[in-house]
Amino acid sequence: MNDNIYNQIKEIKKYALDNKVPIMVDDGIDFLTNFIATNKVENVLEVGTAIGYSAIMMALSNPNVKITTIERDKDRYLEAVKNVKKFSLENRITLIFKDALETSIDGKFDVIFLDAAKGQNIHFFEKFEKNLVEGGTIITDNMNFHGLVGNENETMSRNLRGLIRKIEEYQTYLKNRTDFTVDFLSIGDGIAVATKK
Ligand code: SAM
């Protein structure tokens, strides 16, 4: 990564921090970009663009990869449009401003990256698995949700406990998907890697 690109990435991360936009942690993004760079991935569907950080990092990690990414929050989507332009990646990153659960996507993808509403992962998985190539991989971030999964307690709000329960249900769901090989990795905030058999 040259100095100019490094500084632009640093700016996006600073914007995310200053504006409380959740983006992937460094270990998580290292895993994801390494996966994209080393597995002959040509196209990725990302659910949850935020401001485009992970999409840009994936595109930079592999010059052959194209990314389609969906975001439902207008301000974040507009910020992502700006960021993708800054990197001149408009020809490789397609940004869609929609609710992913109300969007139909055509085409097949080698990797589907789920990084949107954490309580909706089963719905995202079932909606988009038809877009996965044979042998393709669905990667899901935040499986540990800041270390809270498996550690619920009374001091947590009902909403938070509900969210954690949904992540646990998704874990169980993935374990039961015997048509996928599933690994749960303690990397970043916990990453699930489900590869279609
Ligand atoms: N992947 C991004 C990164 O690491 O740079 C971070 C994504 S952030 C954790 C999750 C994003 O998903 C939020 O910006 C949120 O608005 C978006 N989101 C949540 N539910 C969504 C849905 N149903 N459709 C589209 N976007 C959604």
PDB file of C-alpha atoms in Angstrom, residues 26-197:
ATOM      1  CA  ASP A  26      -8.054  -4.614  11.849  1.00  0.00           C
ATOM      2  CA  ASP A  27      -7.665  -8.382  12.471  1.00  0.00           C
ATOM      3  CA  GLY A  28     -11.025  -9.030  10.806  1.00  0.00           C
ATOM      4  CA  ILE A  29     -10.206  -6.951   7.730  1.00  0.00           C
ATOM      5  CA  ASP A  30      -6.785  -8.650   7.471  1.00  0.00           C
ATOM      6  CA  PHE A  31      -8.496 -12.045   7.419  1.00  0.00           C
ATOM      7  CA  LEU A  32     -11.095 -10.949   4.866  1.00  0.00           C
ATOM      8  CA  THR A  33      -8.655  -9.278   2.472  1.00  0.00           C
ATOM      9  CA  ASN A  34      -6.270 -12.214   2.731  1.00  0.00           C
ATOM     10  CA  PHE A  35      -9.115 -14.587   1.898  1.00  0.00           C
ATOM     11  CA  ILE A  36     -10.097 -12.463  -1.118  1.00  0.00           C
ATOM     12  CA  ALA A  37      -6.493 -12.169  -2.283  1.00  0.00           C
ATOM     13  CA  THR A  38      -5.597 -15.865  -2.019  1.00  0.00           C
ATOM     14  CA  ASN A  39      -8.758 -17.731  -3.056  1.00  0.00           C
ATOM     15  CA  LYS A  40      -9.095 -16.663  -6.693  1.00  0.00           C
ATOM     16  CA  VAL A  41     -12.158 -14.634  -5.773  1.00  0.00           C
ATOM     17  CA  GLU A  42     -13.571 -12.683  -8.712  1.00  0.00           C
ATOM     18  CA  ASN A  43     -16.747 -11.261  -7.275  1.00  0.00           C
ATOM     19  CA  VAL A  44     -18.122 -10.489  -3.862  1.00  0.00           C
ATOM     20  CA  LEU A  45     -21.575  -9.547  -2.643  1.00  0.00           C
ATOM     21  CA  GLU A  46     -21.392  -7.514   0.567  1.00  0.00           C
ATOM     22  CA  VAL A  47     -24.442  -6.872   2.720  1.00  0.00           C
ATOM     23  CA  GLY A  48     -23.704  -3.786   4.844  1.00  0.00           C
ATOM     24  CA  THR A  49     -21.476  -1.231   3.086  1.00  0.00           C
ATOM     25  CA  ALA A  50     -21.449   1.453   5.790  1.00  0.00           C
ATOM     26  CA  ILE A  51     -19.009   4.028   4.310  1.00  0.00           C
ATOM     27  CA  GLY A  52     -17.273   1.615   1.951  1.00  0.00           C
ATOM     28  CA  TYR A  53     -14.239   0.747   4.060  1.00  0.00           C
ATOM     29  CA  SER A  54     -14.355  -3.068   3.765  1.00  0.00           C
ATOM     30  CA  ALA A  55     -15.405  -2.929   0.091  1.00  0.00           C
ATOM     31  CA  ILE A  56     -12.453  -0.657  -0.727  1.00  0.00           C
ATOM     32  CA  MET A  57     -10.043  -2.842   1.263  1.00  0.00           C
ATOM     33  CA  MET A  58     -11.274  -5.957  -0.578  1.00  0.00           C
ATOM     34  CA  ALA A  59     -10.889  -4.221  -3.949  1.00  0.00           C
ATOM     35  CA  LEU A  60      -7.356  -3.073  -3.062  1.00  0.00           C
ATOM     36  CA  SER A  61      -6.363  -6.587  -1.980  1.00  0.00           C
ATOM     37  CA  ASN A  62      -7.087  -8.143  -5.367  1.00  0.00           C
ATOM     38  CA  PRO A  63      -7.088  -6.243  -8.685  1.00  0.00           C
ATOM     39  CA  ASN A  64      -9.332  -8.900 -10.278  1.00  0.00           C
ATOM     40  CA  VAL A  65     -12.177  -8.689  -7.799  1.00  0.00           C
ATOM     41  CA  LYS A  66     -15.488  -6.879  -8.335  1.00  0.00           C
ATOM     42  CA  ILE A  67     -17.729  -6.028  -5.406  1.00  0.00           C
ATOM     43  CA  THR A  68     -21.449  -5.373  -5.221  1.00  0.00           C
ATOM     44  CA  THR A  69     -22.415  -3.903  -1.882  1.00  0.00           C
ATOM     45  CA  ILE A  70     -25.754  -2.930  -0.310  1.00  0.00           C
ATOM     46  CA  GLU A  71     -26.466  -0.203   2.276  1.00  0.00           C
ATOM     47  CA  ARG A  72     -29.806   1.069   3.552  1.00  0.00           C
ATOM     48  CA  ASP A  73     -28.614   4.179   5.401  1.00  0.00           C
ATOM     49  CA  LYS A  74     -28.585   7.171   3.022  1.00  0.00           C
ATOM     50  CA  ASP A  75     -25.818   9.214   4.692  1.00  0.00           C
ATOM     51  CA  ARG A  76     -23.524   6.205   4.884  1.00  0.00           C
ATOM     52  CA  TYR A  77     -24.287   5.232   1.306  1.00  0.00           C
ATOM     53  CA  LEU A  78     -23.454   8.788   0.108  1.00  0.00           C
ATOM     54  CA  GLU A  79     -20.210   8.755   2.075  1.00  0.00           C
ATOM     55  CA  ALA A  80     -19.378   5.373   0.498  1.00  0.00           C
ATOM     56  CA  VAL A  81     -20.014   6.840  -2.978  1.00  0.00           C
ATOM     57  CA  LYS A  82     -17.519   9.632  -2.193  1.00  0.00           C
ATOM     58  CA  ASN A  83     -14.935   7.212  -0.815  1.00  0.00           C
ATOM     59  CA  VAL A  84     -15.149   4.808  -3.748  1.00  0.00           C
ATOM     60  CA  LYS A  85     -14.643   7.785  -6.107  1.00  0.00           C
ATOM     61  CA  LYS A  86     -11.565   8.936  -4.152  1.00  0.00           C
ATOM     62  CA  PHE A  87      -9.964   5.559  -4.885  1.00  0.00           C
ATOM     63  CA  SER A  88     -11.211   5.551  -8.520  1.00  0.00           C
ATOM     64  CA  LEU A  89     -12.819   2.172  -7.849  1.00  0.00           C
ATOM     65  CA  GLU A  90     -16.214   2.951  -9.451  1.00  0.00           C
ATOM     66  CA  ASN A  91     -15.582   0.343 -12.138  1.00  0.00           C
ATOM     67  CA  ARG A  92     -15.057  -2.434  -9.577  1.00  0.00           C
ATOM     68  CA  ILE A  93     -17.368  -1.484  -6.695  1.00  0.00           C
ATOM     69  CA  THR A  94     -21.114  -1.239  -7.346  1.00  0.00           C
ATOM     70  CA  LEU A  95     -22.959   0.529  -4.538  1.00  0.00           C
ATOM     71  CA  ILE A  96     -26.653  -0.186  -4.016  1.00  0.00           C
ATOM     72  CA  PHE A  97     -28.760   2.061  -1.794  1.00  0.00           C
ATOM     73  CA  LYS A  98     -31.519  -0.277  -0.569  1.00  0.00           C
ATOM     74  CA  ASP A  99     -32.637  -2.483   2.262  1.00  0.00           C
ATOM     75  CA  ALA A 100     -30.963  -5.805   1.495  1.00  0.00           C
ATOM     76  CA  LEU A 101     -34.008  -7.740   2.644  1.00  0.00           C
ATOM     77  CA  GLU A 102     -36.081  -5.952  -0.004  1.00  0.00           C
ATOM     78  CA  THR A 103     -33.530  -6.257  -2.797  1.00  0.00           C
ATOM     79  CA  SER A 104     -33.124  -8.927  -5.433  1.00  0.00           C
ATOM     80  CA  ILE A 105     -29.647  -9.370  -6.791  1.00  0.00           C
ATOM     81  CA  ASP A 106     -28.896 -11.092 -10.082  1.00  0.00           C
ATOM     82  CA  GLY A 107     -25.800 -13.111 -10.715  1.00  0.00           C
ATOM     83  CA  LYS A 108     -23.530 -15.418  -8.772  1.00  0.00           C
ATOM     84  CA  PHE A 109     -20.745 -14.550  -6.365  1.00  0.00           C
ATOM     85  CA  ASP A 110     -17.699 -16.453  -5.119  1.00  0.00           C
ATOM     86  CA  VAL A 111     -17.998 -14.802  -1.708  1.00  0.00           C
ATOM     87  CA  ILE A 112     -20.965 -13.312   0.116  1.00  0.00           C
ATOM     88  CA  PHE A 113     -19.970 -11.160   3.068  1.00  0.00           C
ATOM     89  CA  LEU A 114     -22.686 -10.577   5.669  1.00  0.00           C
ATOM     90  CA  ASP A 115     -21.967  -7.493   7.770  1.00  0.00           C
ATOM     91  CA  ALA A 116     -25.332  -5.760   8.247  1.00  0.00           C
ATOM     92  CA  ALA A 117     -28.001  -6.000  11.001  1.00  0.00           C
ATOM     93  CA  LYS A 118     -26.646  -8.697  13.300  1.00  0.00           C
ATOM     94  CA  GLY A 119     -30.063 -10.047  14.259  1.00  0.00           C
ATOM     95  CA  GLN A 120     -31.017 -10.677  10.626  1.00  0.00           C
ATOM     96  CA  ASN A 121     -28.243 -13.001   9.510  1.00  0.00           C
ATOM     97  CA  ILE A 122     -30.440 -16.060   8.970  1.00  0.00           C
ATOM     98  CA  HIS A 123     -32.661 -13.949   6.688  1.00  0.00           C
ATOM     99  CA  PHE A 124     -29.670 -12.577   4.765  1.00  0.00           C
ATOM    100  CA  PHE A 125     -28.188 -16.069   4.461  1.00  0.00           C
ATOM    101  CA  GLU A 126     -31.421 -17.551   3.116  1.00  0.00           C
ATOM    102  CA  LYS A 127     -32.112 -14.640   0.811  1.00  0.00           C
ATOM    103  CA  PHE A 128     -28.719 -14.574  -0.860  1.00  0.00           C
ATOM    104  CA  GLU A 129     -27.489 -18.187  -0.810  1.00  0.00           C
ATOM    105  CA  LYS A 130     -29.023 -18.624  -4.272  1.00  0.00           C
ATOM    106  CA  ASN A 131     -26.445 -16.050  -5.441  1.00  0.00           C
ATOM    107  CA  LEU A 132     -23.528 -18.187  -4.266  1.00  0.00           C
ATOM    108  CA  VAL A 133     -21.495 -20.236  -6.767  1.00  0.00           C
ATOM    109  CA  GLU A 134     -20.957 -23.960  -6.109  1.00  0.00           C
ATOM    110  CA  GLY A 135     -18.089 -24.162  -3.641  1.00  0.00           C
ATOM    111  CA  GLY A 136     -18.512 -20.469  -2.757  1.00  0.00           C
ATOM    112  CA  THR A 137     -18.209 -19.035   0.745  1.00  0.00           C
ATOM    113  CA  ILE A 138     -20.487 -16.993   2.983  1.00  0.00           C
ATOM    114  CA  ILE A 139     -18.461 -15.029   5.523  1.00  0.00           C
ATOM    115  CA  THR A 140     -20.193 -13.415   8.520  1.00  0.00           C
ATOM    116  CA  ASP A 141     -18.633 -10.851  10.859  1.00  0.00           C
ATOM    117  CA  ASN A 142     -19.324 -10.117  14.561  1.00  0.00           C
ATOM    118  CA  MET A 143     -20.129 -13.678  15.604  1.00  0.00           C
ATOM    119  CA  ASN A 144     -18.752 -12.827  19.094  1.00  0.00           C
ATOM    120  CA  PHE A 145     -20.382  -9.383  19.183  1.00  0.00           C
ATOM    121  CA  HIS A 146     -17.706  -7.666  21.269  1.00  0.00           C
ATOM    122  CA  GLY A 147     -17.222 -10.770  23.424  1.00  0.00           C
ATOM    123  CA  LEU A 148     -20.851 -10.705  24.584  1.00  0.00           C
ATOM    124  CA  VAL A 149     -22.065 -13.848  22.791  1.00  0.00           C
ATOM    125  CA  GLY A 150     -22.250 -16.633  25.389  1.00  0.00           C
ATOM    126  CA  ASN A 151     -21.892 -14.081  28.197  1.00  0.00           C
ATOM    127  CA  GLU A 152     -25.388 -12.614  28.604  1.00  0.00           C
ATOM    128  CA  ASN A 153     -26.316 -11.341  32.022  1.00  0.00           C
ATOM    129  CA  GLU A 154     -29.088  -9.489  33.862  1.00  0.00           C
ATOM    130  CA  THR A 155     -27.347  -6.107  33.670  1.00  0.00           C
ATOM    131  CA  MET A 156     -27.753  -6.042  29.881  1.00  0.00           C
ATOM    132  CA  SER A 157     -30.735  -4.347  28.261  1.00  0.00           C
ATOM    133  CA  ARG A 158     -33.497  -6.575  26.890  1.00  0.00           C
ATOM    134  CA  ASN A 159     -32.657  -5.424  23.359  1.00  0.00           C
ATOM    135  CA  LEU A 160     -29.024  -6.375  23.716  1.00  0.00           C
ATOM    136  CA  ARG A 161     -29.899  -9.779  25.162  1.00  0.00           C
ATOM    137  CA  GLY A 162     -32.344 -10.313  22.285  1.00  0.00           C
ATOM    138  CA  LEU A 163     -29.640  -9.466  19.760  1.00  0.00           C
ATOM    139  CA  ILE A 164     -27.129 -11.809  21.386  1.00  0.00           C
ATOM    140  CA  ARG A 165     -29.714 -14.599  21.392  1.00  0.00           C
ATOM    141  CA  LYS A 166     -30.227 -14.078  17.659  1.00  0.00           C
ATOM    142  CA  ILE A 167     -26.500 -14.331  16.989  1.00  0.00           C
ATOM    143  CA  GLU A 168     -26.483 -17.582  19.004  1.00  0.00           C
ATOM    144  CA  GLU A 169     -29.439 -18.856  16.961  1.00  0.00           C
ATOM    145  CA  TYR A 170     -27.508 -18.045  13.799  1.00  0.00           C
ATOM    146  CA  GLN A 171     -24.514 -20.010  15.141  1.00  0.00           C
ATOM    147  CA  THR A 172     -26.764 -23.026  15.702  1.00  0.00           C
ATOM    148  CA  TYR A 173     -28.357 -22.503  12.281  1.00  0.00           C
ATOM    149  CA  LEU A 174     -24.931 -22.579  10.610  1.00  0.00           C
ATOM    150  CA  LYS A 175     -23.930 -25.733  12.513  1.00  0.00           C
ATOM    151  CA  ASN A 176     -27.092 -27.404  11.212  1.00  0.00           C
ATOM    152  CA  ARG A 177     -26.420 -26.444   7.596  1.00  0.00           C
ATOM    153  CA  THR A 178     -24.784 -29.749   6.724  1.00  0.00           C
ATOM    154  CA  ASP A 179     -24.607 -28.681   3.070  1.00  0.00           C
ATOM    155  CA  PHE A 180     -21.922 -26.179   4.152  1.00  0.00           C
ATOM    156  CA  THR A 181     -18.552 -26.688   5.841  1.00  0.00           C
ATOM    157  CA  VAL A 182     -18.542 -24.135   8.647  1.00  0.00           C
ATOM    158  CA  ASP A 183     -15.634 -22.748  10.671  1.00  0.00           C
ATOM    159  CA  PHE A 184     -15.991 -20.286  13.522  1.00  0.00           C
ATOM    160  CA  LEU A 185     -12.808 -18.247  13.808  1.00  0.00           C
ATOM    161  CA  SER A 186     -11.721 -16.259  16.855  1.00  0.00           C
ATOM    162  CA  ILE A 187     -10.395 -13.499  14.661  1.00  0.00           C
ATOM    163  CA  GLY A 188     -11.396  -9.871  15.086  1.00  0.00           C
ATOM    164  CA  ASP A 189     -14.927  -9.847  16.452  1.00  0.00           C
ATOM    165  CA  GLY A 190     -15.502 -13.513  15.533  1.00  0.00           C
ATOM    166  CA  ILE A 191     -15.898 -14.604  11.930  1.00  0.00           C
ATOM    167  CA  ALA A 192     -17.952 -17.488  10.540  1.00  0.00           C
ATOM    168  CA  VAL A 193     -16.771 -19.009   7.272  1.00  0.00           C
ATOM    169  CA  ALA A 194     -19.364 -21.232   5.595  1.00  0.00           C
ATOM    170  CA  THR A 195     -18.302 -22.928   2.359  1.00  0.00           C
ATOM    171  CA  LYS A 196     -20.851 -24.674   0.154  1.00  0.00           C
ATOM    172  CA  LYS A 197     -19.963 -28.358  -0.219  1.00  0.00           C
TER     173      LYS A 197
END
